[in-house]
Amino acid sequence: MLEQQMFAFALLGGEWVLWLLVALSGLCFAIAIERGIYRKLNTTPSEELQEKLIPFLQGGPAANLQKELQDLKGLEAKILHAGVEAAQQGGIAAAEESIAGFLLFEKTKLERGLIVIGTTGSNAPFIGLFGTVLGIIKAFHDLSLETTDGAASVMSGISEALVATAIGLMVAIPAVVLYNYFQRRNKTQLANIESMAHMVLSRLKSKEHA
């Protein structure tokens, strides 16, 4: 019974696989657009951030920096503000814990949805190959039922089946590129935040021991 059901499923061909690949491709690009918008809205302009940081690093009061950072948008300003605020209330140890916690929390938000793009990139070729196999099975089954023009029929079916493999590769390549792009940008942004946080913490420590 199970064998008959599997054979009937195979005879459906690979057309549905093509639609699945198209849907996955659309989903990946939708996530990429959403991630791009999210990054744009949650990145502090570097020039504005430097204008706020330089006076503090040159000896300015932490209270002024806290106020200045509060007026800026983006992850960089948000995390640094949390660290300075924690230092004002609980000291350097509290600032370090606050910055570390915010970094982990924001990293999770930055990576949201990327697993879908990465999984699609790594598995789309196999999904396409699966569609090709189903198409070839159907083509040979149709050949067994044909009495005339059998060779032409099976060749046409096989050529159509191979399209699934090509579509799988076309979906996988952009998905892998997008995944690597966002992963690299996220790592760069978080590394920059960590670097600035270390500079701010260092300055706070020097003020504490002054």
Rosetta silent file (secondary structure, phi, psi, omega in degrees, C-alpha in Angstrom):
SEQUENCE: MLEQQMFAFALLGGEWVLWLLVALSGLCFAIAIERGIYRKLNTTPSEELQEKLIPFLQGGPAANLQKELQDLKGLEAKILHAGVEAAQQGGIAAAEESIAGFLLFEKTKLERGLIVIGTTGSNAPFIGLFGTVLGIIKAFHDLSLETTDGAASVMSGISEALVATAIGLMVAIPAVVLYNYFQRRNKTQLANIESMAHMVLSRLKSKEHA
SCORE:     score description
SCORE:     0.000 S_00000001
   1 L     0.000  -49.246  179.348    0.000    0.000    0.000 S_00000001
   2 H   -61.915  -39.054 -179.783    2.737    2.431    0.969 S_00000001
   3 H   -63.660  -38.596  178.590    4.708    1.527   -2.154 S_00000001
   4 H   -66.786  -39.895  179.172    1.711    2.317   -4.342 S_00000001
   5 H   -65.391  -41.057  178.206    1.227    5.673   -2.621 S_00000001
   6 H   -64.681  -39.391  179.230    4.893    6.569   -3.114 S_00000001
   7 H   -66.680  -40.596  177.906    4.690    5.609   -6.786 S_00000001
   8 H   -63.728  -37.581  177.155    1.554    7.707   -7.226 S_00000001
   9 H   -64.402  -42.672 -179.273    3.348   10.632   -5.575 S_00000001
  10 H   -62.879  -32.665 -177.913    6.319   10.225   -7.912 S_00000001
  11 L   -74.857   -6.076  175.110    4.027   10.332  -10.909 S_00000001
  12 L   -67.823  -19.368  179.878    2.921   13.833   -9.950 S_00000001
  13 L    82.852 -175.388 -174.564    6.117   15.019  -11.599 S_00000001
  14 L  -104.123   10.384 -177.302    8.364   17.890  -10.593 S_00000001
  15 H   -63.476  -38.686 -179.607    6.187   20.873  -11.482 S_00000001
  16 H   -66.256  -28.851  177.281    5.168   21.447   -7.883 S_00000001
  17 H   -65.185  -38.096  177.815    8.844   21.499   -6.927 S_00000001
  18 H   -60.607  -43.944  179.172    9.372   24.425   -9.313 S_00000001
  19 H   -65.785  -35.845  176.523    6.627   26.382   -7.589 S_00000001
  20 H   -62.812  -43.136  178.850    8.161   25.535   -4.209 S_00000001
  21 H   -64.725  -40.205  177.511   11.515   26.892   -5.374 S_00000001
  22 H   -62.892  -41.432  179.256    9.897   30.056   -6.700 S_00000001
  23 H   -64.637  -41.998  178.806    8.127   30.532   -3.362 S_00000001
  24 H   -64.266  -39.656  178.243   11.378   30.032   -1.436 S_00000001
  25 H   -62.735  -45.589  178.000   13.148   32.514   -3.696 S_00000001
  26 H   -61.429  -40.107  178.960   10.438   35.110   -3.113 S_00000001
  27 H   -63.797  -42.963  179.416   10.588   34.493    0.636 S_00000001
  28 H   -61.644  -44.365 -179.573   14.384   34.946    0.677 S_00000001
  29 H   -68.930  -34.125  176.540   14.207   38.245   -1.191 S_00000001
  30 H   -64.900  -42.536  177.960   11.392   39.461    1.076 S_00000001
  31 H   -64.776  -41.317 -179.834   13.498   38.666    4.152 S_00000001
  32 H   -61.504  -41.700  178.605   16.533   40.342    2.556 S_00000001
  33 H   -64.570  -44.216  179.517   14.545   43.533    1.917 S_00000001
  34 H   -63.088  -40.333  178.790   13.187   43.514    5.470 S_00000001
  35 H   -67.007  -37.262  177.853   16.693   42.947    6.881 S_00000001
  36 H   -63.886  -43.566  177.792   18.056   45.769    4.752 S_00000001
  37 H   -64.570  -42.054 -179.960   15.395   48.167    6.031 S_00000001
  38 H   -61.240  -43.933  179.612   15.988   47.007    9.607 S_00000001
  39 H   -63.115  -42.708 -178.539   19.726   47.629    9.299 S_00000001
  40 H   -62.824  -40.012 -178.079   19.188   51.095    7.843 S_00000001
  41 H   -78.251  -17.493 -174.328   16.832   52.068   10.649 S_00000001
  42 L  -120.494   28.372  174.933   19.047   50.595   13.376 S_00000001
  43 L  -118.968  123.644  179.133   22.499   51.838   12.406 S_00000001
  44 L   -75.882  128.376  176.559   23.823   54.982   14.061 S_00000001
  45 L   -54.615  126.850 -173.540   25.462   57.371   11.557 S_00000001
  46 H   -62.070  -38.563 -178.526   29.190   57.067   12.205 S_00000001
  47 H   -65.274  -42.802  179.306   29.920   60.790   11.853 S_00000001
  48 H   -65.489  -39.351 -179.269   27.270   61.778   14.382 S_00000001
  49 H   -66.020  -40.428  178.496   28.442   59.093   16.790 S_00000001
  50 H   -63.513  -38.599  178.759   32.050   60.243   16.549 S_00000001
  51 H   -60.341  -33.501 -179.817   31.001   63.827   17.270 S_00000001
  52 H   -81.169  -33.694 -173.988   29.420   62.634   20.520 S_00000001
  53 H   -79.809  -39.111 -172.881   32.225   60.273   21.552 S_00000001
  54 H   -57.241  -46.424  178.765   35.304   62.427   20.910 S_00000001
  55 H   -59.250  -38.286  179.831   34.593   65.058   23.628 S_00000001
  56 H   -68.751  -44.860 -179.693   34.060   62.293   26.195 S_00000001
  57 H   -65.394  -22.276  178.563   37.185   60.362   25.180 S_00000001
  58 L   -90.208    4.498  175.189   39.147   63.603   25.455 S_00000001
  59 L   121.242    3.809 -179.307   38.055   64.073   29.069 S_00000001
  60 L   -70.122  162.771 -178.631   34.433   65.208   28.938 S_00000001
  61 L   -72.007  146.691 -179.703   31.907   64.178   31.607 S_00000001
  62 H   -66.916  -30.786 -179.413   30.033   60.896   31.267 S_00000001
  63 H   -62.824  -38.253  178.167   26.717   62.597   32.014 S_00000001
  64 H   -65.536  -41.572  179.229   27.051   64.702   28.866 S_00000001
  65 H   -64.112  -41.358  178.735   27.795   61.623   26.768 S_00000001
  66 H   -58.815  -43.008  179.786   24.796   59.829   28.246 S_00000001
  67 H   -68.035  -41.453 -179.229   22.548   62.719   27.281 S_00000001
  68 H   -65.247  -42.435 -178.855   24.050   63.027   23.791 S_00000001
  69 H   -67.048  -29.675 -178.798   23.706   59.294   23.056 S_00000001
  70 H   -64.848  -25.598 -178.705   20.084   59.344   24.154 S_00000001
  71 L   -86.025   -7.950 -178.977   19.246   61.648   21.255 S_00000001
  72 L   -96.512  150.566  175.436   20.779   59.307   18.642 S_00000001
  73 L  -101.385  161.131  176.525   19.080   56.377   16.959 S_00000001
  74 L   110.150  161.408 -176.219   20.656   53.021   16.115 S_00000001
  75 H   -65.321  -41.258 -177.034   22.214   50.048   17.862 S_00000001
  76 H   -57.299  -52.452 -179.575   25.592   51.690   18.429 S_00000001
  77 H   -65.247  -38.471 -177.943   24.147   54.630   20.345 S_00000001
  78 H   -63.427  -45.620 -177.338   21.634   52.435   22.154 S_00000001
  79 H   -71.455  -42.222  178.443   24.226   49.972   23.472 S_00000001
  80 H   -64.891  -39.062  177.368   26.766   52.623   24.430 S_00000001
  81 H   -62.052  -41.348  178.895   24.067   54.630   26.190 S_00000001
  82 H   -62.563  -39.175  179.197   23.063   51.549   28.154 S_00000001
  83 H   -66.893  -45.307 -179.909   26.672   51.033   29.217 S_00000001
  84 H   -65.223  -40.699  179.254   27.228   54.643   30.308 S_00000001
  85 H   -63.244  -41.867  178.761   23.899   54.690   32.140 S_00000001
  86 H   -65.929  -36.950  178.222   24.771   51.460   33.977 S_00000001
  87 H   -64.459  -37.484  179.455   28.183   52.872   34.887 S_00000001
  88 H   -65.127  -32.208 -174.202   26.531   55.962   36.367 S_00000001
  89 H   -96.070  -35.119 -173.174   24.284   53.816   38.522 S_00000001
  90 H  -134.035    4.517  177.329   26.346   50.745   39.392 S_00000001
  91 L    95.263 -176.571 -175.236   29.944   51.210   38.303 S_00000001
  92 H   -64.680  -40.474 -179.135   32.157   49.657   35.635 S_00000001
  93 H   -59.822  -42.349  178.320   31.144   46.063   36.354 S_00000001
  94 H   -65.364  -38.036  178.458   27.487   46.938   35.799 S_00000001
  95 H   -63.914  -42.767  179.352   28.388   48.758   32.565 S_00000001
  96 H   -62.858  -43.526  179.256   30.271   45.721   31.234 S_00000001
  97 H   -65.244  -39.890 -179.665   27.364   43.404   32.037 S_00000001
  98 H   -64.211  -46.062 -179.791   24.872   45.787   30.468 S_00000001
  99 H   -64.335  -43.386  179.489   26.845   46.124   27.233 S_00000001
 100 H   -62.418  -41.884  179.305   27.402   42.358   26.985 S_00000001
 101 H   -65.478  -43.024  179.031   23.711   41.676   27.531 S_00000001
 102 H   -65.397  -37.302  179.135   22.592   44.241   24.970 S_00000001
 103 H   -62.571  -44.204  179.022   25.080   42.885   22.408 S_00000001
 104 H   -64.660  -42.091 -178.980   23.714   39.350   22.723 S_00000001
 105 H   -64.797  -44.932 -178.235   20.129   40.574   22.544 S_00000001
 106 H   -72.224  -30.881  176.151   20.721   42.762   19.496 S_00000001
 107 H   -61.395  -42.090  177.776   22.747   40.044   17.743 S_00000001
 108 H   -61.407  -40.622 -179.994   19.707   37.760   17.925 S_00000001
 109 H   -69.519  -36.580  178.731   17.536   40.490   16.408 S_00000001
 110 H   -65.437  -34.532 -175.594   20.069   41.185   13.640 S_00000001
 111 L   -89.481    1.728 -178.108   20.168   37.506   12.646 S_00000001
 112 L   -60.860  127.726  178.093   16.391   37.052   12.606 S_00000001
 113 L    88.504  -17.306 -177.557   15.260   35.402    9.375 S_00000001
 114 H   -67.928  -25.525  178.942   18.768   34.700    8.099 S_00000001
 115 H   -63.433  -31.715  177.764   18.396   31.002    8.907 S_00000001
 116 H   -66.747  -44.663  179.320   15.694   30.816    6.222 S_00000001
 117 H   -65.048  -43.733 -179.861   18.016   32.360    3.627 S_00000001
 118 H   -65.065  -42.234  179.485   20.928   30.132    4.669 S_00000001
 119 H   -65.891  -39.677  177.188   18.833   26.966    4.670 S_00000001
 120 H   -63.527  -43.673 -179.526   17.411   27.809    1.246 S_00000001
 121 H   -61.602  -36.931 -177.110   20.881   28.468   -0.135 S_00000001
 122 H   -84.846  -21.005 -173.975   22.228   25.151    1.069 S_00000001
 123 H  -113.674  -13.449 -179.205   19.229   22.998    0.169 S_00000001
 124 H   -57.420  -40.197  178.123   17.712   24.526   -2.990 S_00000001
 125 H   -61.119  -36.321  179.795   20.008   22.478   -5.324 S_00000001
 126 H   -72.113  -35.997  175.452   18.855   19.269   -3.652 S_00000001
 127 H   -64.211  -42.832  177.157   15.219   20.304   -3.900 S_00000001
 128 H   -62.135  -41.216  177.880   15.760   21.016   -7.589 S_00000001
 129 H   -63.845  -37.613  177.097   17.446   17.626   -8.049 S_00000001
 130 H   -61.457  -42.221  176.883   14.499   15.995   -6.313 S_00000001
 131 H   -63.739  -36.665  178.033   12.174   17.661   -8.815 S_00000001
 132 H   -64.450  -43.601  179.119   14.351   16.409  -11.665 S_00000001
 133 H   -61.005  -44.204  179.206   14.189   12.834  -10.363 S_00000001
 134 H   -63.354  -40.177  179.508   10.409   13.022  -10.079 S_00000001
 135 H   -64.795  -38.922  179.294   10.175   14.450  -13.601 S_00000001
 136 H   -68.042  -40.718  176.619   12.335   11.658  -15.045 S_00000001
 137 H   -58.272  -45.311 -179.968   10.255    8.991  -13.286 S_00000001
 138 H   -65.284  -37.917 -179.048    7.116   10.490  -14.779 S_00000001
 139 H   -63.772  -43.625  179.263    8.736   10.735  -18.216 S_00000001
 140 H   -70.588  -32.282  175.779    9.662    7.044  -18.253 S_00000001
 141 H   -66.352  -41.819  177.390    6.234    6.078  -16.953 S_00000001
 142 H   -64.031  -33.591  178.386    4.650    8.070  -19.780 S_00000001
 143 H   -63.536  -37.845 -179.351    7.003    6.311  -22.196 S_00000001
 144 H   -67.650  -19.471 -179.632    5.710    2.940  -21.048 S_00000001
 145 H   -96.233  -13.080 -177.573    2.202    4.044  -21.954 S_00000001
 146 L   -84.723  141.992  175.941    3.104    5.524  -25.359 S_00000001
 147 L  -107.717  -25.077  178.135    2.852    3.430  -28.496 S_00000001
 148 L  -131.464  152.674 -179.907    4.088    6.035  -30.943 S_00000001
 149 L    54.323   35.732 -177.602    6.631    8.840  -30.678 S_00000001
 150 H   -64.368  -44.888 -177.106    7.844    7.299  -27.415 S_00000001
 151 H   -63.582  -43.626  179.741   11.430    8.555  -27.679 S_00000001
 152 H   -62.804  -36.714 -178.480   10.363   12.119  -28.429 S_00000001
 153 H   -67.033  -45.622 -177.369    7.982   12.029  -25.478 S_00000001
 154 H   -69.678  -36.720  178.882   10.548   10.823  -22.971 S_00000001
 155 H   -65.938  -39.006  176.895   13.204   13.271  -24.179 S_00000001
 156 H   -63.661  -41.416  179.809   10.763   16.134  -23.835 S_00000001
 157 H   -65.889  -40.132 -179.850    9.866   14.977  -20.327 S_00000001
 158 H   -67.425  -41.808  179.457   13.509   14.670  -19.288 S_00000001
 159 H   -62.678  -38.628  176.837   14.403   18.113  -20.626 S_00000001
 160 H   -67.265  -36.581 -179.321   11.525   19.614  -18.676 S_00000001
 161 H   -65.986  -36.551 -178.723   12.622   17.694  -15.578 S_00000001
 162 H   -66.783  -19.618  177.348   16.157   19.087  -15.799 S_00000001
 163 H   -59.952  -33.038 -178.617   14.749   22.586  -15.518 S_00000001
 164 H   -62.174  -39.970  177.606   14.131   21.887  -11.830 S_00000001
 165 H   -64.151  -43.263  179.371   17.854   21.420  -11.202 S_00000001
 166 H   -62.980  -42.773  178.907   18.644   24.663  -13.024 S_00000001
 167 H   -64.177  -38.785  177.854   15.998   26.544  -11.046 S_00000001
 168 H   -58.672  -42.827  177.857   17.374   25.074   -7.820 S_00000001
 169 H   -67.983  -38.677  179.527   20.814   26.484   -8.612 S_00000001
 170 H   -65.099  -31.199  177.139   19.339   29.841   -9.611 S_00000001
 171 H   -78.289  -40.073 -173.880   17.593   30.041   -6.241 S_00000001
 172 H   -68.007  -43.576 -173.313   20.576   28.783   -4.224 S_00000001
 173 H   -62.090  -51.465  176.802   23.265   31.107   -5.557 S_00000001
 174 H   -62.179  -34.917 -179.618   21.560   34.447   -4.700 S_00000001
 175 H   -63.883  -42.675  178.585   20.456   33.015   -1.338 S_00000001
 176 H   -64.523  -42.112  179.110   24.036   32.087   -0.422 S_00000001
 177 H   -61.729  -45.987  179.829   25.271   35.519   -1.523 S_00000001
 178 H   -63.617  -42.137 -179.619   22.602   37.286    0.537 S_00000001
 179 H   -61.757  -48.341 -179.964   23.286   35.109    3.592 S_00000001
 180 H   -63.841  -37.707  179.873   27.029   35.753    3.486 S_00000001
 181 H   -62.019  -50.653 -177.002   26.463   39.476    2.913 S_00000001
 182 H   -69.402  -35.725  177.230   24.205   39.943    5.934 S_00000001
 183 H   -62.715  -43.282 -179.681   26.361   37.732    8.144 S_00000001
 184 H   -66.195  -43.309  179.839   29.442   39.769    7.260 S_00000001
 185 H   -64.292  -39.927  178.865   27.662   43.102    7.784 S_00000001
 186 H   -64.344  -44.011  179.189   26.282   41.950   11.138 S_00000001
 187 H   -62.934  -40.157  179.443   29.699   40.786   12.336 S_00000001
 188 H   -64.687  -44.699 -179.254   31.255   44.082   11.238 S_00000001
 189 H   -64.080  -44.525 -179.528   28.610   46.165   12.998 S_00000001
 190 H   -67.154  -36.542  177.792   28.841   44.183   16.232 S_00000001
 191 H   -65.020  -39.278  177.409   32.651   44.279   16.135 S_00000001
 192 H   -64.118  -40.279  179.141   32.536   48.081   15.740 S_00000001
 193 H   -64.677  -43.593  178.306   30.170   48.360   18.685 S_00000001
 194 H   -60.552  -41.468  179.925   32.452   46.193   20.827 S_00000001
 195 H   -62.188  -47.215  179.143   35.444   48.317   19.857 S_00000001
 196 H   -66.469  -35.925  179.078   33.704   51.566   20.789 S_00000001
 197 H   -63.853  -39.750  178.230   32.369   50.011   23.990 S_00000001
 198 H   -63.855  -39.058  178.709   35.907   49.063   25.054 S_00000001
 199 H   -65.714  -42.249  179.789   37.071   52.629   24.458 S_00000001
 200 H   -65.995  -43.962  179.615   34.182   54.044   26.478 S_00000001
 201 H   -63.506  -39.306  178.094   34.706   51.540   29.303 S_00000001
 202 H   -60.987  -42.569  179.490   38.402   52.284   29.355 S_00000001
 203 H   -67.071  -38.373  178.312   37.680   55.980   29.721 S_00000001
 204 H   -64.570  -38.499  178.778   35.103   55.303   32.442 S_00000001
 205 H   -65.404  -41.257 -179.774   37.645   53.210   34.360 S_00000001
 206 H   -65.135  -35.914  177.401   40.239   55.957   34.162 S_00000001
 207 H   -68.907  -36.264 -178.146   37.692   58.447   35.495 S_00000001
 208 H   -66.551  -35.510 -176.395   36.743   56.050   38.284 S_00000001
 209 H   -93.076   -1.387 -178.078   40.362   55.684   39.407 S_00000001
 210 L   -71.342    0.000    0.000   41.199   59.374   38.972 S_00000001
